[in-house]
Every structure is written in structure tokens, then in C-alpha cells.
mmCIF file of C-alpha atoms in Angstrom:
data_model
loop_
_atom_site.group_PDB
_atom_site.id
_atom_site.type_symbol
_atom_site.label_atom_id
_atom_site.label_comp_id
_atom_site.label_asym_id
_atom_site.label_seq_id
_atom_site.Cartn_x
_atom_site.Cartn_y
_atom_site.Cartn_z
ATOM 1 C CA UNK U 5 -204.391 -99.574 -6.896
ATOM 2 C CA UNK U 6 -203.356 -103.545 -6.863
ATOM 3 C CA UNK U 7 -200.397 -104.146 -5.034
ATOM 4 C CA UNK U 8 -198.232 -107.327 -6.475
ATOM 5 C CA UNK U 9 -200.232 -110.760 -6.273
ATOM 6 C CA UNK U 10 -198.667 -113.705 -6.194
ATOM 7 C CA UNK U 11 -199.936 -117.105 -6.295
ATOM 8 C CA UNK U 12 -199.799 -119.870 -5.031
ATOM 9 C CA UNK U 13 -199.168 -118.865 -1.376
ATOM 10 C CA UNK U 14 -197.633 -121.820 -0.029
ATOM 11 C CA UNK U 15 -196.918 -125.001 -2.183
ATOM 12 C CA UNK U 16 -195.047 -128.478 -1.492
ATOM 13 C CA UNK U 17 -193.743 -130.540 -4.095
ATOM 14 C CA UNK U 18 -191.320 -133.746 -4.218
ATOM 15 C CA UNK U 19 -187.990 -133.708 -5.145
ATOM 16 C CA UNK U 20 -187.730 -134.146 -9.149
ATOM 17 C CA UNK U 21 -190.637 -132.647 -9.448
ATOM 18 C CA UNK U 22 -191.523 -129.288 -11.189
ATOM 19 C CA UNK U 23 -193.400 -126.107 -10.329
ATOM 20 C CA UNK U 24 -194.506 -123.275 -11.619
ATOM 21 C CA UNK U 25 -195.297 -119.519 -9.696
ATOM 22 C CA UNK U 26 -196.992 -116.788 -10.922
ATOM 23 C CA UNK U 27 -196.948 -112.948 -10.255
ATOM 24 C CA UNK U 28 -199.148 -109.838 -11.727
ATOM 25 C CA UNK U 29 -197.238 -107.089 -11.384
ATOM 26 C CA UNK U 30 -198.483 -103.386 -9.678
ATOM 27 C CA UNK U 31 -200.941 -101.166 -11.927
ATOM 28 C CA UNK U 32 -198.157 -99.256 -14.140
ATOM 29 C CA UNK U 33 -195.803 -101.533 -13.324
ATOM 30 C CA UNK U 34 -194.207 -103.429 -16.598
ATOM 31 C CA UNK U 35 -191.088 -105.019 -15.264
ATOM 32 C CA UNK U 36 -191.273 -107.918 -13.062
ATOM 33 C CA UNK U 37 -188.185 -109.110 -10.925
ATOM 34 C CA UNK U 38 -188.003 -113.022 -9.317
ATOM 35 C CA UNK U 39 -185.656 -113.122 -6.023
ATOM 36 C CA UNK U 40 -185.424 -116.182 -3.731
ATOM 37 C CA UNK U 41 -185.224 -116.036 0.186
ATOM 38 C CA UNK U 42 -184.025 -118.914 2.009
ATOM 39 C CA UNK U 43 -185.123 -119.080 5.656
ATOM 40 C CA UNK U 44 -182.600 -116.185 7.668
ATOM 41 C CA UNK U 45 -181.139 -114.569 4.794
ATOM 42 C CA UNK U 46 -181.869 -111.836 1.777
ATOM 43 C CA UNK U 47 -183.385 -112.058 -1.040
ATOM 44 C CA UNK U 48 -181.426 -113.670 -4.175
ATOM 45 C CA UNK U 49 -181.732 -112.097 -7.274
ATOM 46 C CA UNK U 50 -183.070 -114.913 -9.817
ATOM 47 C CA UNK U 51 -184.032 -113.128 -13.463
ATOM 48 C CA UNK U 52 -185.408 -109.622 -14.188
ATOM 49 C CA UNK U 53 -188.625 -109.979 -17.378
ATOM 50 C CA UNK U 54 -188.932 -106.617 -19.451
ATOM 51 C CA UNK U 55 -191.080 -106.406 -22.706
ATOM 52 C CA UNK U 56 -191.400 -110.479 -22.550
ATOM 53 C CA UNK U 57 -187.879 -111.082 -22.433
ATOM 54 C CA UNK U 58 -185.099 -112.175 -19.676
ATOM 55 C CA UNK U 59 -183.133 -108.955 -19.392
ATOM 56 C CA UNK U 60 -180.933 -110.275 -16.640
ATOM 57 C CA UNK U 61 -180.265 -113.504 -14.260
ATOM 58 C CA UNK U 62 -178.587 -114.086 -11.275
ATOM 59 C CA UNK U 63 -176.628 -117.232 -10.500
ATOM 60 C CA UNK U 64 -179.116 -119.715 -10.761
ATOM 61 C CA UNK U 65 -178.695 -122.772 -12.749
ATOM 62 C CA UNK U 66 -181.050 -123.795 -16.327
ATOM 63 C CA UNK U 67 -183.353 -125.372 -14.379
ATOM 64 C CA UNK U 68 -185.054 -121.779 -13.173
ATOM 65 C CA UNK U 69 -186.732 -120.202 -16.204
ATOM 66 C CA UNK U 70 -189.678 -118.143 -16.760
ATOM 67 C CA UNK U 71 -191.918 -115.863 -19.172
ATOM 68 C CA UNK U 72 -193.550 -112.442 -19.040
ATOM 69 C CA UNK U 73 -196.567 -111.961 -20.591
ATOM 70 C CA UNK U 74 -198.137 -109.194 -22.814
ATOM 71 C CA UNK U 75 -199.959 -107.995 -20.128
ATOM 72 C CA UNK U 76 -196.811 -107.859 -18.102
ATOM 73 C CA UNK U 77 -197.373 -110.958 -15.594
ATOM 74 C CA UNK U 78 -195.249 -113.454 -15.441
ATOM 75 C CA UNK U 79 -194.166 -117.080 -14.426
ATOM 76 C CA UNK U 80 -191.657 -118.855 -12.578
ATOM 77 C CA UNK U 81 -190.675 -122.300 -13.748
ATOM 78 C CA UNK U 82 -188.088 -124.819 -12.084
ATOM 79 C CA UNK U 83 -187.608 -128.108 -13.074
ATOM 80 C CA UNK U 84 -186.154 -130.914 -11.359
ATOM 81 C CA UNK U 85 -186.302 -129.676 -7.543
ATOM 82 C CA UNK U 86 -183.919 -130.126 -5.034
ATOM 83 C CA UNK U 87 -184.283 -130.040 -1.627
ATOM 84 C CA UNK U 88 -182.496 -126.808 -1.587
ATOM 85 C CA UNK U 89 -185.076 -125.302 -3.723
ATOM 86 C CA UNK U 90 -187.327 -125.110 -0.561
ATOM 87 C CA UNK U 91 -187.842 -121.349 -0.229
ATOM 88 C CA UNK U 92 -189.766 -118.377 -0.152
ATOM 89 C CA UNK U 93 -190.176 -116.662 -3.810
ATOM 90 C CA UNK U 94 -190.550 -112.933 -4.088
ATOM 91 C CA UNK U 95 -191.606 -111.641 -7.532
ATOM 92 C CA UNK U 96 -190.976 -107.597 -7.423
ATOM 93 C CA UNK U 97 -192.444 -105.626 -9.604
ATOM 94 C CA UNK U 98 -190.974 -102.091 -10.821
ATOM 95 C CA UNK U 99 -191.639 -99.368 -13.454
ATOM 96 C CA UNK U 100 -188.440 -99.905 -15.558
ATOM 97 C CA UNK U 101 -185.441 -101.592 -14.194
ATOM 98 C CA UNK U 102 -186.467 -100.327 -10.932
ATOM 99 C CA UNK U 103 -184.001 -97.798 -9.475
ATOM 100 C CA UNK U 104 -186.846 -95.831 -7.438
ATOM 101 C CA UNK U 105 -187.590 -99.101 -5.587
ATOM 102 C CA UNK U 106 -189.360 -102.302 -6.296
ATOM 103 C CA UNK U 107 -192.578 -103.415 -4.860
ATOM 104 C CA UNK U 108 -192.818 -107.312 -3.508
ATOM 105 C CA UNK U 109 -195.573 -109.711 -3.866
ATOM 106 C CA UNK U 110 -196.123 -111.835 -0.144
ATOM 107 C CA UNK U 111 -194.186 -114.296 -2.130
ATOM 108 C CA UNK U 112 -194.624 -118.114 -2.419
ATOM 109 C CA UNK U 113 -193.533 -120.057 -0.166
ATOM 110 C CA UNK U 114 -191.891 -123.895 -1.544
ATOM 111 C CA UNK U 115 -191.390 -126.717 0.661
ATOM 112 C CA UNK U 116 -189.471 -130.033 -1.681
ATOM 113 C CA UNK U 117 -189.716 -132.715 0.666
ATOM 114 C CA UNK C 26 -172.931 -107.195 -7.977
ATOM 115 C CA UNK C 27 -171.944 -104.805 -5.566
ATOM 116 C CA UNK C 28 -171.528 -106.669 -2.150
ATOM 117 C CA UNK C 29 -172.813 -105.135 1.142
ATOM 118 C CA UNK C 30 -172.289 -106.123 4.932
ATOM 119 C CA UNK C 31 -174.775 -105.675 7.568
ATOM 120 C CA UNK C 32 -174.699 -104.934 11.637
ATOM 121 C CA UNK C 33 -175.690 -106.319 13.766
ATOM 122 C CA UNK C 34 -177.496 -109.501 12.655
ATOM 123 C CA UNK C 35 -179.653 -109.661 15.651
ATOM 124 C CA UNK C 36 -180.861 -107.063 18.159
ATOM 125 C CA UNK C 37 -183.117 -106.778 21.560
ATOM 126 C CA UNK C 38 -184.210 -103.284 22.517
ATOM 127 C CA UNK C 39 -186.441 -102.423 24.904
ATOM 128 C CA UNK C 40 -189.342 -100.270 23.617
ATOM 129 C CA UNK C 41 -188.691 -96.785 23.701
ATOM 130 C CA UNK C 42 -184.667 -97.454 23.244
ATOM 131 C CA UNK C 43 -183.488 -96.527 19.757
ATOM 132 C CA UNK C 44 -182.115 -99.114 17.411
ATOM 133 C CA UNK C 45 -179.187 -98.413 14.849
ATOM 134 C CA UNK C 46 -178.225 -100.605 12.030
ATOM 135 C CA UNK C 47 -175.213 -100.457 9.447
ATOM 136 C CA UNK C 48 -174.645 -101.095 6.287
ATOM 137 C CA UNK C 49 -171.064 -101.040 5.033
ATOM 138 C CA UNK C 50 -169.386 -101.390 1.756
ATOM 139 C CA UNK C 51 -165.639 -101.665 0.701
ATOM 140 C CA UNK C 52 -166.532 -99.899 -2.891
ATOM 141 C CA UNK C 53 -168.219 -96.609 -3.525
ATOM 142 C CA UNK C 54 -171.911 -97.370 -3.508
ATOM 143 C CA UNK C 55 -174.032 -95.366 -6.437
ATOM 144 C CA UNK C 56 -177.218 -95.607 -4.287
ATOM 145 C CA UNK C 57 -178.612 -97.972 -1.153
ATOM 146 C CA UNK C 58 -181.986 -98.635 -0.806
ATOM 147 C CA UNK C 59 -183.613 -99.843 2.584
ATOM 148 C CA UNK C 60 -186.247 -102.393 3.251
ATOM 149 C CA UNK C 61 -188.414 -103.562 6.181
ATOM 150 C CA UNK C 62 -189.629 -107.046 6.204
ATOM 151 C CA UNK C 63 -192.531 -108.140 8.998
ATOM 152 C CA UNK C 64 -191.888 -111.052 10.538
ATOM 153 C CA UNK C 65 -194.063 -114.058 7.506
ATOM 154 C CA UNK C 66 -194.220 -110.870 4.934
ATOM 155 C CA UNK C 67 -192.604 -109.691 2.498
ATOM 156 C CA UNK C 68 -189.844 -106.761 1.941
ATOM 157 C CA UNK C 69 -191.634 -103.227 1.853
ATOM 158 C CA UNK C 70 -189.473 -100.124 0.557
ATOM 159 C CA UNK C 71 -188.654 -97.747 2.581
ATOM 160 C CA UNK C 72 -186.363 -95.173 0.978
ATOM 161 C CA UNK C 73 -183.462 -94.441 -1.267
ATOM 162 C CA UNK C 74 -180.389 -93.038 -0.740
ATOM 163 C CA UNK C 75 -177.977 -91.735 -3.726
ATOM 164 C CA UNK C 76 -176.325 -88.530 -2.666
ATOM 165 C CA UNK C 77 -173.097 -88.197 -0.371
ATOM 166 C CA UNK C 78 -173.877 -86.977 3.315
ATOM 167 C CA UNK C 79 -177.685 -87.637 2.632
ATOM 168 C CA UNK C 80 -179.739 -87.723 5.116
ATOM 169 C CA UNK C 81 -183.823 -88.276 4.924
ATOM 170 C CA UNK C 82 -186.368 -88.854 7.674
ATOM 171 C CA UNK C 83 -189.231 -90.645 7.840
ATOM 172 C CA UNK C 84 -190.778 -89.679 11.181
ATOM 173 C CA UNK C 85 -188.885 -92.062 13.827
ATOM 174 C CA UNK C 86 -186.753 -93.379 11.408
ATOM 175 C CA UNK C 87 -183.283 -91.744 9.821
ATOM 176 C CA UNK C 88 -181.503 -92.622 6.864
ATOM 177 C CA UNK C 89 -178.023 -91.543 6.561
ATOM 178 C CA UNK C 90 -175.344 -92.289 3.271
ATOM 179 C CA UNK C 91 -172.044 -92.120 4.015
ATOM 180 C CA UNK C 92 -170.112 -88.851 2.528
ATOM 181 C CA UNK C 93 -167.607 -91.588 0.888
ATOM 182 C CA UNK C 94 -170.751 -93.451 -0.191
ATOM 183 C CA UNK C 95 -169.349 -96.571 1.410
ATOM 184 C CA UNK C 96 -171.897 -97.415 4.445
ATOM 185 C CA UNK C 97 -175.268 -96.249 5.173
ATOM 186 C CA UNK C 98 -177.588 -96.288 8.118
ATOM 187 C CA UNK C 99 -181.250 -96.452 9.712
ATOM 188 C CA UNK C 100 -181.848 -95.442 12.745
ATOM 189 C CA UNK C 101 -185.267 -95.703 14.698
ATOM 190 C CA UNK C 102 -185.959 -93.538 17.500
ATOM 191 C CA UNK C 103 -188.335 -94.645 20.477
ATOM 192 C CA UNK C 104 -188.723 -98.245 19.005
ATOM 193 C CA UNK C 105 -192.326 -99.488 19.667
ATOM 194 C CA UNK C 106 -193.165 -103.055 19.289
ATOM 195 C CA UNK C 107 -194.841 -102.250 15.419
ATOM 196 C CA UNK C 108 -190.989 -101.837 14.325
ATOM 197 C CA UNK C 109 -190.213 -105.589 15.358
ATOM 198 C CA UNK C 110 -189.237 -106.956 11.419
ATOM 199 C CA UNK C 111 -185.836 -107.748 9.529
ATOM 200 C CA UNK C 112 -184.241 -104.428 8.006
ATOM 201 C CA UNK C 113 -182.509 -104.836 4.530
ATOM 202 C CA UNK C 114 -180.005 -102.581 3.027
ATOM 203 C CA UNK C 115 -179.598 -103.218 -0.912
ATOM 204 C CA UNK C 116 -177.592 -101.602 -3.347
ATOM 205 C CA UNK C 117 -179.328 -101.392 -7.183
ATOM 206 C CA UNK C 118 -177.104 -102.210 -9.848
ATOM 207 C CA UNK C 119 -178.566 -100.418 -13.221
ATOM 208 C CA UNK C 120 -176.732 -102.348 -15.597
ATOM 209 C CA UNK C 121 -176.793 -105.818 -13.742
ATOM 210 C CA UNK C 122 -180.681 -104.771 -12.769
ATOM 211 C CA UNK C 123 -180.210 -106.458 -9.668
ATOM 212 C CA UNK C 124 -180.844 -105.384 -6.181
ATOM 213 C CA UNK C 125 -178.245 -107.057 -3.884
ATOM 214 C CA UNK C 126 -179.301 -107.410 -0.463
ATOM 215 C CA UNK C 127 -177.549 -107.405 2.694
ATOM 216 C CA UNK C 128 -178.026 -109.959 5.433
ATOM 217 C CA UNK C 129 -180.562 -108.203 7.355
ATOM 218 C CA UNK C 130 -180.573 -106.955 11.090
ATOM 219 C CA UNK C 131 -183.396 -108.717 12.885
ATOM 220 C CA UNK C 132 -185.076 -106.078 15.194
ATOM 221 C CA UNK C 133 -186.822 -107.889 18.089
ATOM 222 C CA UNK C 134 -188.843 -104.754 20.762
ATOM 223 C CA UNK C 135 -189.483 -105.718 23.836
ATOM 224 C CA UNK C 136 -192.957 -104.357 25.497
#
């Protein structure tokens, strides 16, 4: 039973620059969940994908988007990076909106130099 | 979201001493949900909590929800050095479908 892959592992990109992650979600899984961790603190909750669509975003600006697929994985887009974008990315994957518990991918880590 | 504060940020046992962290609320919480996170990994579930007074086990470790529903606990008896890792509490928000994490307590076991 496949856990949640994400890829790439690490990644560094220059400022102004874009990037895209990707995630495939747990067997039986068919929502997918984007959080960002900056070094020493908890996850932040970025967007929620259900049935292809953005059911929910945190407070992150435009320039964070994404897509779910049909066959439930899904992308991360941001445009224009800042140097604050450097970060790990967790996508968490959950059946439904995940109130039994999500599981994490090892994440992507971003360094914007 | 619902906001949550964790304590103590940081902690140094010495295996075999138990370790206690708390996660507190000024609203009523509808459920908490606790994660460990390995030092370079990722967050792994460990339980949920949604009932007042609950309390579940998990061999060493205790999970406790407040009866007011307002703070929560782990606790982790004997620590061994396979327990070093960052615990997360996080509350689950159904109709924001969010998880909102705490700050984390750091658990560092000394051999």
C-alpha cells in the first residue's frame, strides 16, 4: 500500500523564478492537502484539492496555485519566488476532508537563493 | 482557524524520564489530533482525540482531552532515544478543511 510520494525531494531555484511540486496521494486516498513548513515551526495550511477543484486555501497570496488530477495527484505551482518561499512542502493526502487524520508525503524541500 | 498553543517548545530528558507536552486552547476544541515528526521527516499521525475526558494509549504514550475540550496532552513514559522528534498538536477544522498546527515541542533523549 503506497504511502504519499512526493517529488522533487530537494530543489533550489532563484528568486523570480517559478516551480512546480508534485504529490500522488495514498491508495484510496482522493483528497490531497498542500501545507508549508518553514524551518522551526508547523505546518501552514496552503489549499485543500477535492474532485479537481480548490475546496479551500489558507493565507497565501495568487502566486501559490495548483491542480488535482483525475487520478487524484496533484501539483503545486508558485510563481515569482521570494526568498521567503524557501521551505519545506508537505502535500497530505486524506480520504475526504480528512477528519480521521491525514497522511504526509517526506515533502519537498525549496531553497530561493 | 482555531488557534492552539504549545508547551514547552524545547525539552531535554534523560532516557527513561517521562516527557509531557501541552496543548492549550482559549475556545472549545471539536477534536485535536497529534503528530510526531523525526528529526528531516515528515509529520506521522498519531491519534485523535474528540470526546471530553478522553483518554487513549498507545503503549508508552498517553493522550488525554481536556473535559472542557480546551487543552490536550501526550505524555511518553520511559522516553528512549527512538522518541527524539518534534510533537504537533492540531486541531481539524471541517468546514475550513484545515488542520492548524501548534508550534511543536521539540523532544531531545539523552542516552
Amino acid at each position: 500500500d503506497a504511502g504519499v510520494t512526493q517529488s522533487p525531494t530537494h530543489l533550489i531555484k532563484t528568486r523570480g523564478q517559478q516551480v512546480t511540486l508534485r504529490c500522488s496521494p495514498k491508495s484510496g486516498h482522493d483528497t490531497v492537502s498542500w501545507y508549508q513548513q518553514a524551518l522551526g515551526q508547523g505546518p501552514q495550511f496552503i489549499f485543500q484539492y477535492y474532485e479537481e477543484e480548490e475546496r479551500q486555501r489558507g493565507n497565501f497570496p495568487d502566486r501559490f496555485s495548483g491542480h488535482q488530477f483525475p487520478n487524484y495527484s496533484s501539483e503545486l505551482n508558485v510563481n515569482a519566488l521570494l526568498l521567503g518561499d524557501s521551505a519545506l512542502y508537505l502535500c497530505a493526502s486524506s480520504r475526504g476532508t480528512g477528519n480521521y487524520g491525514y497522511t504526509f508525503g517526506s515533502g519537498t524541500r525549496l531553497t530561493v537563493v | 482557524g482555531q488557534q492552539v498553543m504549545q508547551i514547552p517548545q524545547y525539552q531535554h530528558v534523560q532516557e527513561g524520564e517521562d516527557f509531557t507536552t501541552y496543548c492549550n486552547s482559549s475556545t472549545t476544541l471539536s477534536n485535536i489530533q497529534w503528530y510526531k515528526q523525526r528529526p528531516g521527516g515528515h509529520p506521522v499521525f498519531l491519534i485523535q482525540l474528540v470526546k471530553s475526558g478522553e483518554v487513549k494509549k498507545q503503549k508508552r504514550l498517553t493522550f488525554q482531552f481536556g473535559e472542557a475540550k480546551k487543552n490536550s496532552s501526550l505524555h511518553i513514559t520511559a522516553t528512549q532515544t527512538t522518541d527524539v522528534g518534534t510533537y504537533f498538536c492540531a486541531v481539524f477544522s471541517g468546514s475550513a478543511r484545515q488542520l492548524t498546527f501548534g508550534s511543536g515541542t521539540q523532544l531531545t533523549v539523552l542516552p
